[in-house]
PDB file of C-alpha atoms in Angstrom:
ATOM      1  CA  MET A   1     -29.887 -40.320  16.188  1.00 48.00           C
ATOM      2  CA  GLU A   2     -27.967 -37.795  18.042  1.00 44.00           C
ATOM      3  CA  THR A   3     -24.665 -39.080  16.243  1.00 44.00           C
ATOM      4  CA  ILE A   4     -26.316 -38.342  12.864  1.00 44.00           C
ATOM      5  CA  ARG A   5     -27.898 -34.638  14.302  1.00 45.00           C
ATOM      6  CA  THR A   6     -24.288 -33.728  15.523  1.00 43.00           C
ATOM      7  CA  ARG A   7     -22.965 -34.446  12.075  1.00 47.00           C
ATOM      8  CA  HIS A   8     -25.608 -32.533  10.512  1.00 47.00           C
ATOM      9  CA  TRP A   9     -24.851 -29.338  12.286  1.00 45.00           C
ATOM     10  CA  PHE A  10     -20.906 -29.875  11.975  1.00 43.00           C
ATOM     11  CA  PHE A  11     -21.832 -29.893   7.832  1.00 44.00           C
ATOM     12  CA  ILE A  12     -24.017 -26.551   8.356  1.00 42.00           C
ATOM     13  CA  HIS A  13     -21.570 -24.633  10.560  1.00 45.00           C
ATOM     14  CA  LEU A  14     -18.810 -25.722   7.498  1.00 44.00           C
ATOM     15  CA  GLN A  15     -20.923 -24.296   4.778  1.00 47.00           C
ATOM     16  CA  CYS A  16     -21.464 -21.218   6.850  1.00 42.00           C
ATOM     17  CA  PHE A  17     -17.501 -20.799   7.272  1.00 44.00           C
ATOM     18  CA  LEU A  18     -16.841 -21.638   3.773  1.00 43.00           C
ATOM     19  CA  VAL A  19     -19.551 -19.043   2.261  1.00 39.00           C
ATOM     20  CA  GLY A  20     -18.222 -16.586   4.870  1.00 44.00           C
ATOM     21  CA  SER A  21     -14.687 -16.888   3.880  1.00 44.00           C
ATOM     22  CA  LEU A  22     -15.599 -16.063   0.234  1.00 38.00           C
ATOM     23  CA  VAL A  23     -17.280 -12.936   0.929  1.00 36.00           C
ATOM     24  CA  ASP A  24     -16.011  -9.624  -0.581  1.00 38.00           C
ATOM     25  CA  SER A  25     -14.510  -7.761   2.275  1.00 37.00           C
ATOM     26  CA  SER A  26     -15.181  -4.628   0.399  1.00 35.00           C
ATOM     27  CA  SER A  27     -18.904  -5.173   0.890  1.00 36.00           C
ATOM     28  CA  LEU A  28     -18.314  -5.503   4.406  1.00 37.00           C
ATOM     29  CA  SER A  29     -16.359  -2.144   4.563  1.00 36.00           C
ATOM     30  CA  SER A  30     -19.204  -0.471   2.375  1.00 38.00           C
ATOM     31  CA  ILE A  31     -21.633  -1.211   5.015  1.00 37.00           C
ATOM     32  CA  ALA A  32     -19.441   0.319   8.085  1.00 46.00           C
ATOM     33  CA  HIS A  33     -19.506   3.749   5.353  1.00 55.00           C
ATOM     34  CA  SER A  34     -15.635   2.811   5.120  1.00 75.00           C
ATOM     35  CA  GLN A  35     -13.288   2.376   2.101  1.00 92.00           C
ATOM     36  CA  LEU A  36      -9.824   0.782   1.595  1.00 96.00           C
ATOM     37  CA  VAL A  37      -7.202   2.658  -0.657  1.00 97.00           C
ATOM     38  CA  ILE A  38      -4.248   0.682  -1.262  1.00 97.00           C
ATOM     39  CA  SER A  39      -0.926   2.345  -2.544  1.00 97.00           C
ATOM     40  CA  SER A  40       3.185   2.055  -2.810  1.00 97.00           C
ATOM     41  CA  VAL A  41       5.491   4.871  -1.467  1.00 97.00           C
ATOM     42  CA  GLY A  42       6.026   7.424  -3.808  1.00 97.00           C
ATOM     43  CA  ASN A  43       2.790   7.206  -5.626  1.00 97.00           C
ATOM     44  CA  GLN A  44      -0.288   9.331  -5.467  1.00 97.00           C
ATOM     45  CA  ALA A  45      -3.299   8.420  -3.285  1.00 98.00           C
ATOM     46  CA  VAL A  46      -6.903   9.570  -3.253  1.00 97.00           C
ATOM     47  CA  LEU A  47      -8.864   8.978  -0.437  1.00 97.00           C
ATOM     48  CA  PRO A  48     -12.612   9.255  -1.758  1.00 95.00           C
ATOM     49  CA  CYS A  49     -15.134  11.724   0.083  1.00 93.00           C
ATOM     50  CA  SER A  50     -18.712  13.035  -0.803  1.00 91.00           C
ATOM     51  CA  TRP A  51     -20.509  15.314   1.233  1.00 88.00           C
ATOM     52  CA  LYS A  52     -23.577  15.447  -0.865  1.00 84.00           C
ATOM     53  CA  SER A  53     -24.084  11.702   0.536  1.00 78.00           C
ATOM     54  CA  ARG A  54     -24.532  13.351   4.257  1.00 77.00           C
ATOM     55  CA  LEU A  55     -25.723  16.601   3.700  1.00 75.00           C
ATOM     56  CA  GLY A  56     -27.900  16.533   0.452  1.00 72.00           C
ATOM     57  CA  GLU A  57     -27.574  18.475  -2.745  1.00 64.00           C
ATOM     58  CA  ALA A  58     -27.537  22.079  -0.947  1.00 61.00           C
ATOM     59  CA  ALA A  59     -24.054  23.220  -0.647  1.00 61.00           C
ATOM     60  CA  PRO A  60     -23.149  24.999   2.427  1.00 66.00           C
ATOM     61  CA  SER A  61     -22.382  28.911   2.179  1.00 70.00           C
ATOM     62  CA  VAL A  62     -18.750  28.200   2.958  1.00 79.00           C
ATOM     63  CA  CYS A  63     -17.259  24.865   2.690  1.00 83.00           C
ATOM     64  CA  HIS A  64     -15.561  23.861   5.654  1.00 90.00           C
ATOM     65  CA  ILE A  65     -13.533  20.314   5.155  1.00 93.00           C
ATOM     66  CA  GLN A  66     -11.490  18.546   7.910  1.00 95.00           C
ATOM     67  CA  TRP A  67      -9.324  15.186   7.365  1.00 97.00           C
ATOM     68  CA  MET A  68      -8.437  13.434  10.510  1.00 96.00           C
ATOM     69  CA  THR A  69      -6.442  10.387  11.805  1.00 96.00           C
ATOM     70  CA  PRO A  70      -7.218   9.315  14.917  1.00 92.00           C
ATOM     71  CA  ALA A  71      -3.971  10.831  16.373  1.00 89.00           C
ATOM     72  CA  ASP A  72      -4.326  14.475  14.845  1.00 92.00           C
ATOM     73  CA  THR A  73      -5.807  16.616  11.982  1.00 95.00           C
ATOM     74  CA  VAL A  74      -4.204  16.101   8.827  1.00 96.00           C
ATOM     75  CA  PHE A  75      -5.743  18.606   6.548  1.00 97.00           C
ATOM     76  CA  GLU A  76      -8.349  21.322   7.122  1.00 95.00           C
ATOM     77  CA  LEU A  77      -9.579  23.911   4.380  1.00 93.00           C
ATOM     78  CA  ARG A  78     -12.200  26.686   4.936  1.00 90.00           C
ATOM     79  CA  GLY A  79     -12.824  29.078   1.873  1.00 84.00           C
ATOM     80  CA  GLU A  80      -9.515  30.336   1.322  1.00 86.00           C
ATOM     81  CA  LEU A  81      -7.841  29.279   4.535  1.00 91.00           C
ATOM     82  CA  LYS A  82      -5.835  26.489   4.317  1.00 93.00           C
ATOM     83  CA  TRP A  83      -3.871  24.086   7.094  1.00 95.00           C
ATOM     84  CA  GLN A  84      -1.599  20.923   6.879  1.00 96.00           C
ATOM     85  CA  ALA A  85       0.157  18.908   9.612  1.00 96.00           C
ATOM     86  CA  GLU A  86       3.714  19.251   9.304  1.00 95.00           C
ATOM     87  CA  GLU A  87       4.208  15.809   8.082  1.00 94.00           C
ATOM     88  CA  PHE A  88       2.022  16.289   5.268  1.00 96.00           C
ATOM     89  CA  VAL A  89       3.063  19.874   4.368  1.00 95.00           C
ATOM     90  CA  GLY A  90       3.231  20.299   0.460  1.00 95.00           C
ATOM     91  CA  ARG A  91       1.727  16.389  -0.098  1.00 97.00           C
ATOM     92  CA  VAL A  92      -1.966  16.794   0.669  1.00 97.00           C
ATOM     93  CA  GLU A  93      -4.797  18.845  -0.997  1.00 96.00           C
ATOM     94  CA  VAL A  94      -8.648  19.006  -1.670  1.00 94.00           C
ATOM     95  CA  PRO A  95      -9.050  20.916  -5.202  1.00 91.00           C
ATOM     96  CA  GLU A  96     -11.029  23.847  -4.291  1.00 87.00           C
ATOM     97  CA  GLU A  97     -12.929  23.612  -7.645  1.00 85.00           C
ATOM     98  CA  ARG A  98     -14.420  20.201  -6.884  1.00 87.00           C
ATOM     99  CA  LEU A  99     -15.450  20.797  -3.225  1.00 86.00           C
ATOM    100  CA  GLU A 100     -18.354  22.760  -4.141  1.00 81.00           C
ATOM    101  CA  SER A 101     -19.668  20.042  -6.149  1.00 85.00           C
ATOM    102  CA  GLY A 102     -19.510  17.646  -3.501  1.00 89.00           C
ATOM    103  CA  ASP A 103     -15.973  15.962  -4.130  1.00 92.00           C
ATOM    104  CA  CYS A 104     -14.222  16.427  -0.743  1.00 93.00           C
ATOM    105  CA  SER A 105     -11.800  13.790  -1.432  1.00 96.00           C
ATOM    106  CA  LEU A 106      -8.004  14.070  -0.108  1.00 97.00           C
ATOM    107  CA  ILE A 107      -5.455  13.695  -2.485  1.00 97.00           C
ATOM    108  CA  ILE A 108      -1.899  12.789  -0.763  1.00 98.00           C
ATOM    109  CA  ASN A 109       0.991  12.903  -3.263  1.00 97.00           C
ATOM    110  CA  ASP A 110       4.367  11.211  -2.845  1.00 97.00           C
ATOM    111  CA  VAL A 111       2.964   8.760  -0.283  1.00 97.00           C
ATOM    112  CA  GLN A 112       5.028   7.329   2.535  1.00 97.00           C
ATOM    113  CA  ILE A 113       4.778   4.073   4.780  1.00 96.00           C
ATOM    114  CA  GLY A 114       4.073   6.006   7.644  1.00 94.00           C
ATOM    115  CA  ASP A 115       0.955   7.669   5.904  1.00 96.00           C
ATOM    116  CA  ALA A 116      -0.749   4.201   6.558  1.00 96.00           C
ATOM    117  CA  GLY A 117      -3.899   4.321   8.724  1.00 96.00           C
ATOM    118  CA  ARG A 118      -7.674   5.168   8.894  1.00 97.00           C
ATOM    119  CA  TYR A 119      -8.599   8.589   7.637  1.00 98.00           C
ATOM    120  CA  GLU A 120     -12.145  10.309   8.682  1.00 97.00           C
ATOM    121  CA  SER A 121     -13.375  13.485   6.744  1.00 95.00           C
ATOM    122  CA  PHE A 122     -15.962  15.893   8.090  1.00 94.00           C
ATOM    123  CA  MET A 123     -17.836  18.627   7.077  1.00 90.00           C
ATOM    124  CA  VAL A 124     -18.210  21.700   9.456  1.00 89.00           C
ATOM    125  CA  VAL A 125     -21.503  23.479   9.175  1.00 84.00           C
ATOM    126  CA  ASP A 126     -24.038  25.974  10.963  1.00 73.00           C
ATOM    127  CA  GLY A 127     -25.731  24.320  13.549  1.00 62.00           C
ATOM    128  CA  LEU A 128     -28.411  25.510  16.203  1.00 54.00           C
ATOM    129  CA  ARG A 129     -27.689  29.226  17.699  1.00 57.00           C
ATOM    130  CA  SER A 130     -24.709  29.741  15.439  1.00 61.00           C
ATOM    131  CA  LYS A 131     -22.836  26.833  16.603  1.00 74.00           C
ATOM    132  CA  LYS A 132     -20.532  25.175  14.601  1.00 78.00           C
ATOM    133  CA  THR A 133     -21.406  21.396  13.882  1.00 84.00           C
ATOM    134  CA  LYS A 134     -19.276  18.268  12.530  1.00 87.00           C
ATOM    135  CA  VAL A 135     -20.685  16.288  10.389  1.00 89.00           C
ATOM    136  CA  PHE A 136     -18.816  12.918   9.651  1.00 92.00           C
ATOM    137  CA  ILE A 137     -18.427  11.932   5.925  1.00 93.00           C
ATOM    138  CA  GLN A 138     -16.202   9.358   5.177  1.00 91.00           C
ATOM    139  CA  SER A 139     -13.675   6.831   6.808  1.00 96.00           C
ATOM    140  CA  VAL A 140     -11.167   5.731   4.517  1.00 97.00           C
ATOM    141  CA  LYS A 141      -8.309   2.977   5.612  1.00 97.00           C
ATOM    142  CA  LEU A 142      -5.126   3.654   3.699  1.00 98.00           C
ATOM    143  CA  SER A 143      -2.603   0.927   3.163  1.00 97.00           C
ATOM    144  CA  VAL A 144       0.855   1.621   1.987  1.00 97.00           C
ATOM    145  CA  PHE A 145       3.364  -1.113   0.375  1.00 97.00           C
ATOM    146  CA  ASP A 146       7.024  -0.655  -0.231  1.00 97.00           C
ATOM    147  CA  HIS A 147       8.156  -1.824  -3.572  1.00 97.00           C
ATOM    148  CA  LYS A 148      10.111  -5.410  -3.986  1.00 97.00           C
ATOM    149  CA  SER A 149      11.630  -6.784  -7.114  1.00 96.00           C
ATOM    150  CA  LEU A 150      14.031  -9.181  -8.313  1.00 96.00           C
ATOM    151  CA  GLN A 151      16.430  -8.094 -11.008  1.00 95.00           C
ATOM    152  CA  SER A 152      19.354 -10.179 -13.120  1.00 95.00           C
ATOM    153  CA  GLN A 153      22.188  -7.884 -14.527  1.00 94.00           C
ATOM    154  CA  GLY A 154      25.296  -9.230 -16.289  1.00 95.00           C
ATOM    155  CA  PRO A 155      28.934  -8.417 -15.035  1.00 95.00           C
ATOM    156  CA  GLY A 156      30.210  -4.936 -16.398  1.00 95.00           C
ATOM    157  CA  GLU A 157      26.585  -3.665 -16.583  1.00 96.00           C
ATOM    158  CA  ASP A 158      24.840  -0.574 -14.489  1.00 96.00           C
ATOM    159  CA  LEU A 159      21.812  -1.288 -12.151  1.00 97.00           C
ATOM    160  CA  VAL A 160      19.858   1.449 -11.962  1.00 97.00           C
ATOM    161  CA  LEU A 161      18.247   1.743  -8.292  1.00 97.00           C
ATOM    162  CA  ASP A 162      14.837   3.736  -8.025  1.00 97.00           C
ATOM    163  CA  LEU A 163      14.526   5.480  -4.958  1.00 97.00           C
ATOM    164  CA  HIS A 164      11.042   6.224  -5.704  1.00 97.00           C
ATOM    165  CA  THR A 165      10.818   9.426  -3.332  1.00 97.00           C
ATOM    166  CA  ARG A 166      12.635  12.458  -2.359  1.00 95.00           C
ATOM    167  CA  HIS A 167      12.199  11.156   1.256  1.00 96.00           C
ATOM    168  CA  SER A 168      14.402   7.906   0.674  1.00 97.00           C
ATOM    169  CA  VAL A 169      17.894   9.079   2.387  1.00 97.00           C
ATOM    170  CA  ARG A 170      19.731   5.625   2.703  1.00 97.00           C
ATOM    171  CA  VAL A 171      20.627   2.888   0.644  1.00 98.00           C
ATOM    172  CA  VAL A 172      22.254  -0.427   2.199  1.00 98.00           C
ATOM    173  CA  PHE A 173      23.621  -3.871   0.605  1.00 98.00           C
ATOM    174  CA  GLN A 174      23.774  -7.208   2.168  1.00 97.00           C
ATOM    175  CA  GLY A 175      25.972  -9.373  -0.094  1.00 95.00           C
ATOM    176  CA  ARG A 176      24.675 -12.803  -1.065  1.00 92.00           C
ATOM    177  CA  ASN A 177      26.676 -14.879   1.512  1.00 91.00           C
ATOM    178  CA  SER A 178      26.726 -12.528   4.200  1.00 93.00           C
ATOM    179  CA  SER A 179      24.685 -11.395   7.085  1.00 94.00           C
ATOM    180  CA  GLU A 180      25.743  -7.880   7.839  1.00 95.00           C
ATOM    181  CA  TRP A 181      24.360  -4.651   6.368  1.00 97.00           C
ATOM    182  CA  SER A 182      26.495  -2.011   4.999  1.00 96.00           C
ATOM    183  CA  ASP A 183      25.824   1.467   3.658  1.00 97.00           C
ATOM    184  CA  LEU A 184      25.981   2.092   0.183  1.00 97.00           C
ATOM    185  CA  TRP A 185      24.537   5.526  -0.395  1.00 97.00           C
ATOM    186  CA  MET A 186      23.433   8.328   1.661  1.00 97.00           C
ATOM    187  CA  ARG A 187      21.728  11.407   0.355  1.00 96.00           C
ATOM    188  CA  GLY A 188      23.854  14.299   0.191  1.00 94.00           C
ATOM    189  CA  ASP A 189      26.842  12.266  -0.941  1.00 95.00           C
ATOM    190  CA  GLU A 190      29.012  13.400  -3.847  1.00 95.00           C
ATOM    191  CA  ASP A 191      29.138  11.000  -6.751  1.00 95.00           C
ATOM    192  CA  SER A 192      31.795   8.445  -7.344  1.00 94.00           C
ATOM    193  CA  GLN A 193      33.315   6.173 -10.023  1.00 94.00           C
ATOM    194  CA  ARG A 194      30.721   3.541  -9.425  1.00 95.00           C
ATOM    195  CA  LEU A 195      27.887   5.686  -8.140  1.00 97.00           C
ATOM    196  CA  GLU A 196      25.820   8.354  -9.453  1.00 97.00           C
ATOM    197  CA  LYS A 197      22.710  10.005  -8.249  1.00 97.00           C
ATOM    198  CA  HIS A 198      20.467  11.409 -11.236  1.00 96.00           C
ATOM    199  CA  PRO A 199      20.448  15.310 -11.012  1.00 94.00           C
ATOM    200  CA  LEU A 200      16.378  15.340 -11.320  1.00 95.00           C
ATOM    201  CA  ARG A 201      14.937  11.844 -10.911  1.00 96.00           C
ATOM    202  CA  GLU A 202      15.091   9.999  -7.819  1.00 97.00           C
ATOM    203  CA  GLN A 203      17.648   7.384  -9.156  1.00 97.00           C
ATOM    204  CA  LEU A 204      20.652   5.939  -8.359  1.00 97.00           C
ATOM    205  CA  THR A 205      22.994   4.225 -10.767  1.00 98.00           C
ATOM    206  CA  ILE A 206      25.776   1.710  -9.717  1.00 97.00           C
ATOM    207  CA  LYS A 207      28.034   1.057 -12.689  1.00 96.00           C
ATOM    208  CA  LYS A 208      30.170  -1.983 -13.826  1.00 96.00           C
ATOM    209  CA  LEU A 209      28.568  -4.503 -11.752  1.00 96.00           C
ATOM    210  CA  LYS A 210      30.776  -6.945 -10.144  1.00 95.00           C
ATOM    211  CA  SER A 211      29.961 -10.633  -8.681  1.00 94.00           C
ATOM    212  CA  SER A 212      30.600  -9.005  -5.432  1.00 94.00           C
ATOM    213  CA  ASP A 213      27.537  -6.717  -6.152  1.00 96.00           C
ATOM    214  CA  ASP A 214      25.377  -9.771  -6.073  1.00 96.00           C
ATOM    215  CA  GLY A 215      22.797  -9.222  -3.032  1.00 97.00           C
ATOM    216  CA  THR A 216      20.113  -7.375  -1.628  1.00 98.00           C
ATOM    217  CA  TYR A 217      19.545  -3.473  -1.717  1.00 98.00           C
ATOM    218  CA  LYS A 218      17.382  -1.904   0.744  1.00 98.00           C
ATOM    219  CA  VAL A 219      16.176   1.835   0.161  1.00 98.00           C
ATOM    220  CA  LEU A 220      15.238   3.376   3.554  1.00 98.00           C
ATOM    221  CA  ASP A 221      13.582   6.744   4.336  1.00 96.00           C
ATOM    222  CA  GLU A 222      14.246   9.081   7.279  1.00 94.00           C
ATOM    223  CA  HIS A 223      12.548   6.718   9.741  1.00 94.00           C
ATOM    224  CA  GLY A 224      14.417   3.680   8.458  1.00 95.00           C
ATOM    225  CA  LEU A 225      11.517   2.238   6.926  1.00 96.00           C
ATOM    226  CA  ALA A 226      11.788   0.590   4.037  1.00 96.00           C
ATOM    227  CA  VAL A 227      10.856   2.419   0.426  1.00 97.00           C
ATOM    228  CA  SER A 228      12.156  -0.867  -1.740  1.00 97.00           C
ATOM    229  CA  THR A 229      13.987  -3.849  -1.702  1.00 97.00           C
ATOM    230  CA  VAL A 230      15.716  -5.412  -4.687  1.00 97.00           C
ATOM    231  CA  GLN A 231      17.670  -8.713  -4.953  1.00 97.00           C
ATOM    232  CA  LEU A 232      20.103  -8.557  -7.792  1.00 97.00           C
ATOM    233  CA  SER A 233      21.760 -11.425  -9.458  1.00 96.00           C
ATOM    234  CA  VAL A 234      24.910 -10.658 -11.364  1.00 95.00           C
ATOM    235  CA  GLU A 235      25.282 -13.341 -13.545  1.00 91.00           C
ATOM    236  CA  GLU A 236      26.221 -14.118 -17.530  1.00 83.00           C
ATOM    237  CA  LYS A 237      22.930 -13.401 -19.365  1.00 69.00           C
ATOM    238  CA  SER A 238      22.745 -16.639 -21.135  1.00 51.00           C
ATOM    239  CA  THR A 239      22.425 -18.256 -17.563  1.00 48.00           C
ATOM    240  CA  SER A 240      20.099 -15.642 -16.472  1.00 45.00           C
ATOM    241  CA  LEU A 241      18.110 -16.007 -19.509  1.00 44.00           C
ATOM    242  CA  LYS A 242      17.735 -19.839 -19.384  1.00 41.00           C
ATOM    243  CA  VAL A 243      16.838 -19.763 -15.441  1.00 40.00           C
ATOM    244  CA  HIS A 244      13.907 -17.012 -16.173  1.00 41.00           C
ATOM    245  CA  GLN A 245      12.788 -19.139 -18.981  1.00 38.00           C
ATOM    246  CA  ILE A 246      12.502 -22.488 -17.072  1.00 37.00           C
ATOM    247  CA  GLN A 247      10.830 -20.706 -14.002  1.00 38.00           C
ATOM    248  CA  GLU A 248       8.325 -18.939 -16.594  1.00 37.00           C
ATOM    249  CA  ASN A 249       7.347 -22.051 -18.078  1.00 40.00           C
ATOM    250  CA  GLN A 250       7.170 -24.208 -15.063  1.00 39.00           C
ATOM    251  CA  VAL A 251       5.933 -22.393 -11.922  1.00 40.00           C
ATOM    252  CA  PRO A 252       2.513 -20.502 -11.943  1.00 39.00           C
ATOM    253  CA  THR A 253       1.982 -17.130 -11.200  1.00 37.00           C
ATOM    254  CA  ASP A 254       1.007 -16.317  -7.651  1.00 42.00           C
ATOM    255  CA  ASP A 255      -2.588 -15.660  -8.108  1.00 43.00           C
ATOM    256  CA  ALA A 256      -3.149 -18.846 -10.256  1.00 42.00           C
ATOM    257  CA  ALA A 257      -1.225 -20.866  -7.332  1.00 42.00           C
ATOM    258  CA  LYS A 258      -3.568 -19.264  -4.754  1.00 43.00           C
ATOM    259  CA  SER A 259      -6.743 -19.702  -6.634  1.00 46.00           C
ATOM    260  CA  SER A 260      -5.631 -23.556  -7.402  1.00 46.00           C
ATOM    261  CA  CYS A 261      -4.774 -24.246  -3.851  1.00 46.00           C
ATOM    262  CA  SER A 262      -7.728 -22.339  -2.540  1.00 50.00           C
ATOM    263  CA  ALA A 263     -10.213 -24.327  -4.648  1.00 49.00           C
ATOM    264  CA  LEU A 264      -8.613 -27.614  -4.206  1.00 49.00           C
ATOM    265  CA  LEU A 265      -8.702 -27.065  -0.582  1.00 52.00           C
ATOM    266  CA  ILE A 266     -12.233 -26.006  -0.211  1.00 53.00           C
ATOM    267  CA  LEU A 267     -13.342 -28.948  -2.577  1.00 52.00           C
ATOM    268  CA  SER A 268     -11.327 -31.654  -0.359  1.00 55.00           C
ATOM    269  CA  VAL A 269     -13.170 -30.262   2.986  1.00 48.00           C
ATOM    270  CA  LEU A 270     -16.443 -30.201   1.212  1.00 55.00           C
ATOM    271  CA  VAL A 271     -15.993 -33.888   0.098  1.00 48.00           C
ATOM    272  CA  THR A 272     -14.642 -34.769   3.620  1.00 52.00           C
ATOM    273  CA  SER A 273     -17.745 -33.310   5.485  1.00 52.00           C
ATOM    274  CA  LEU A 274     -20.248 -35.324   2.937  1.00 49.00           C
ATOM    275  CA  GLN A 275     -18.396 -38.263   3.474  1.00 53.00           C
ATOM    276  CA  ILE A 276     -18.763 -37.664   7.651  1.00 48.00           C
ATOM    277  CA  LEU A 277     -22.235 -36.859   7.244  1.00 49.00           C
ATOM    278  CA  HIS A 278     -23.230 -40.010   5.223  1.00 53.00           C
ATOM    279  CA  LEU A 279     -21.525 -42.259   7.774  1.00 52.00           C
TER     280      LEU A 279
END
C-alpha cells in the first residue's frame, strides 16, 4: 500500500513538473510587472512604459520621467531639461510628443552588448508638502545578442563583412586549421588592395578571396566584446551548392528539432511514469 501511495505522489509531482516547464515565461514576468525585450547589436530597442497604468489618466503638470539601471541613471527628462548617461549620449530618447499621452517608453538606438541588463522607469510627481515623490512605473529586462552567420564564397569573389555599428573597432581572423587569432582590421586603418571600408555604411569588403581566407571572422567593439562572428568557407560554388542542398534536405531546422525532441522527451517520461504507477 505504501509503495502504491509513493508511486502515486511521484506521478503527481512529475505532472506538476511537466506542466510547470511549459508555462510561458512571459506570463510570469507580467505578474512581476516586468517585461523582456530582445535585440541584436546595432539595432533599435524600445523599452515599454506607460505611466497611466500607475498614475491614472490625469497628466502631471510637468512630465518628469527617469530611466535607471541598478548601477546608475540612464536617462532623465523634465520638461525641456534632458540628461543622458555618458555611455548612452545620442542613443537614448523618450519622445516628448508621446509622453503627455502616457507613453514613456525608452528608445535605445544602436544597441550594444554592454546595454544588456535590467531597466526601471519612474515618474517624479509632487507629493505632500511640495516634496517630490518617485513612482515606480515599469521594469524591463533587455537582452542583447551578437550576430552569427555561416557564409560560403568562391575563390576570387568578395566578402562583404557587416560591422553592424559604429562602435565596432576591430576585426580578427582565425584560419580554419589554426588556433591563433590575428588582427585583420582596425577602425581608422587606410584601405588596402584587399581591404576596403565603405565610406558611409558600416561594412568592410575583403576582395578576391583565396583558400587561405577560409576560417572565422570576429567583429569586436571597443570593449573587446563580439559584435558578430562569421564562419567563412571558400570553395568552388558547385561544391558549396551541393553541400547546402544536402543539409537543407536532410537536417531539420533548429526549431523543428527542438520541438520534436521536447515532445518525444515528455511523451517518454509520461509513458514511463504510467508504467511505474501501474506496477
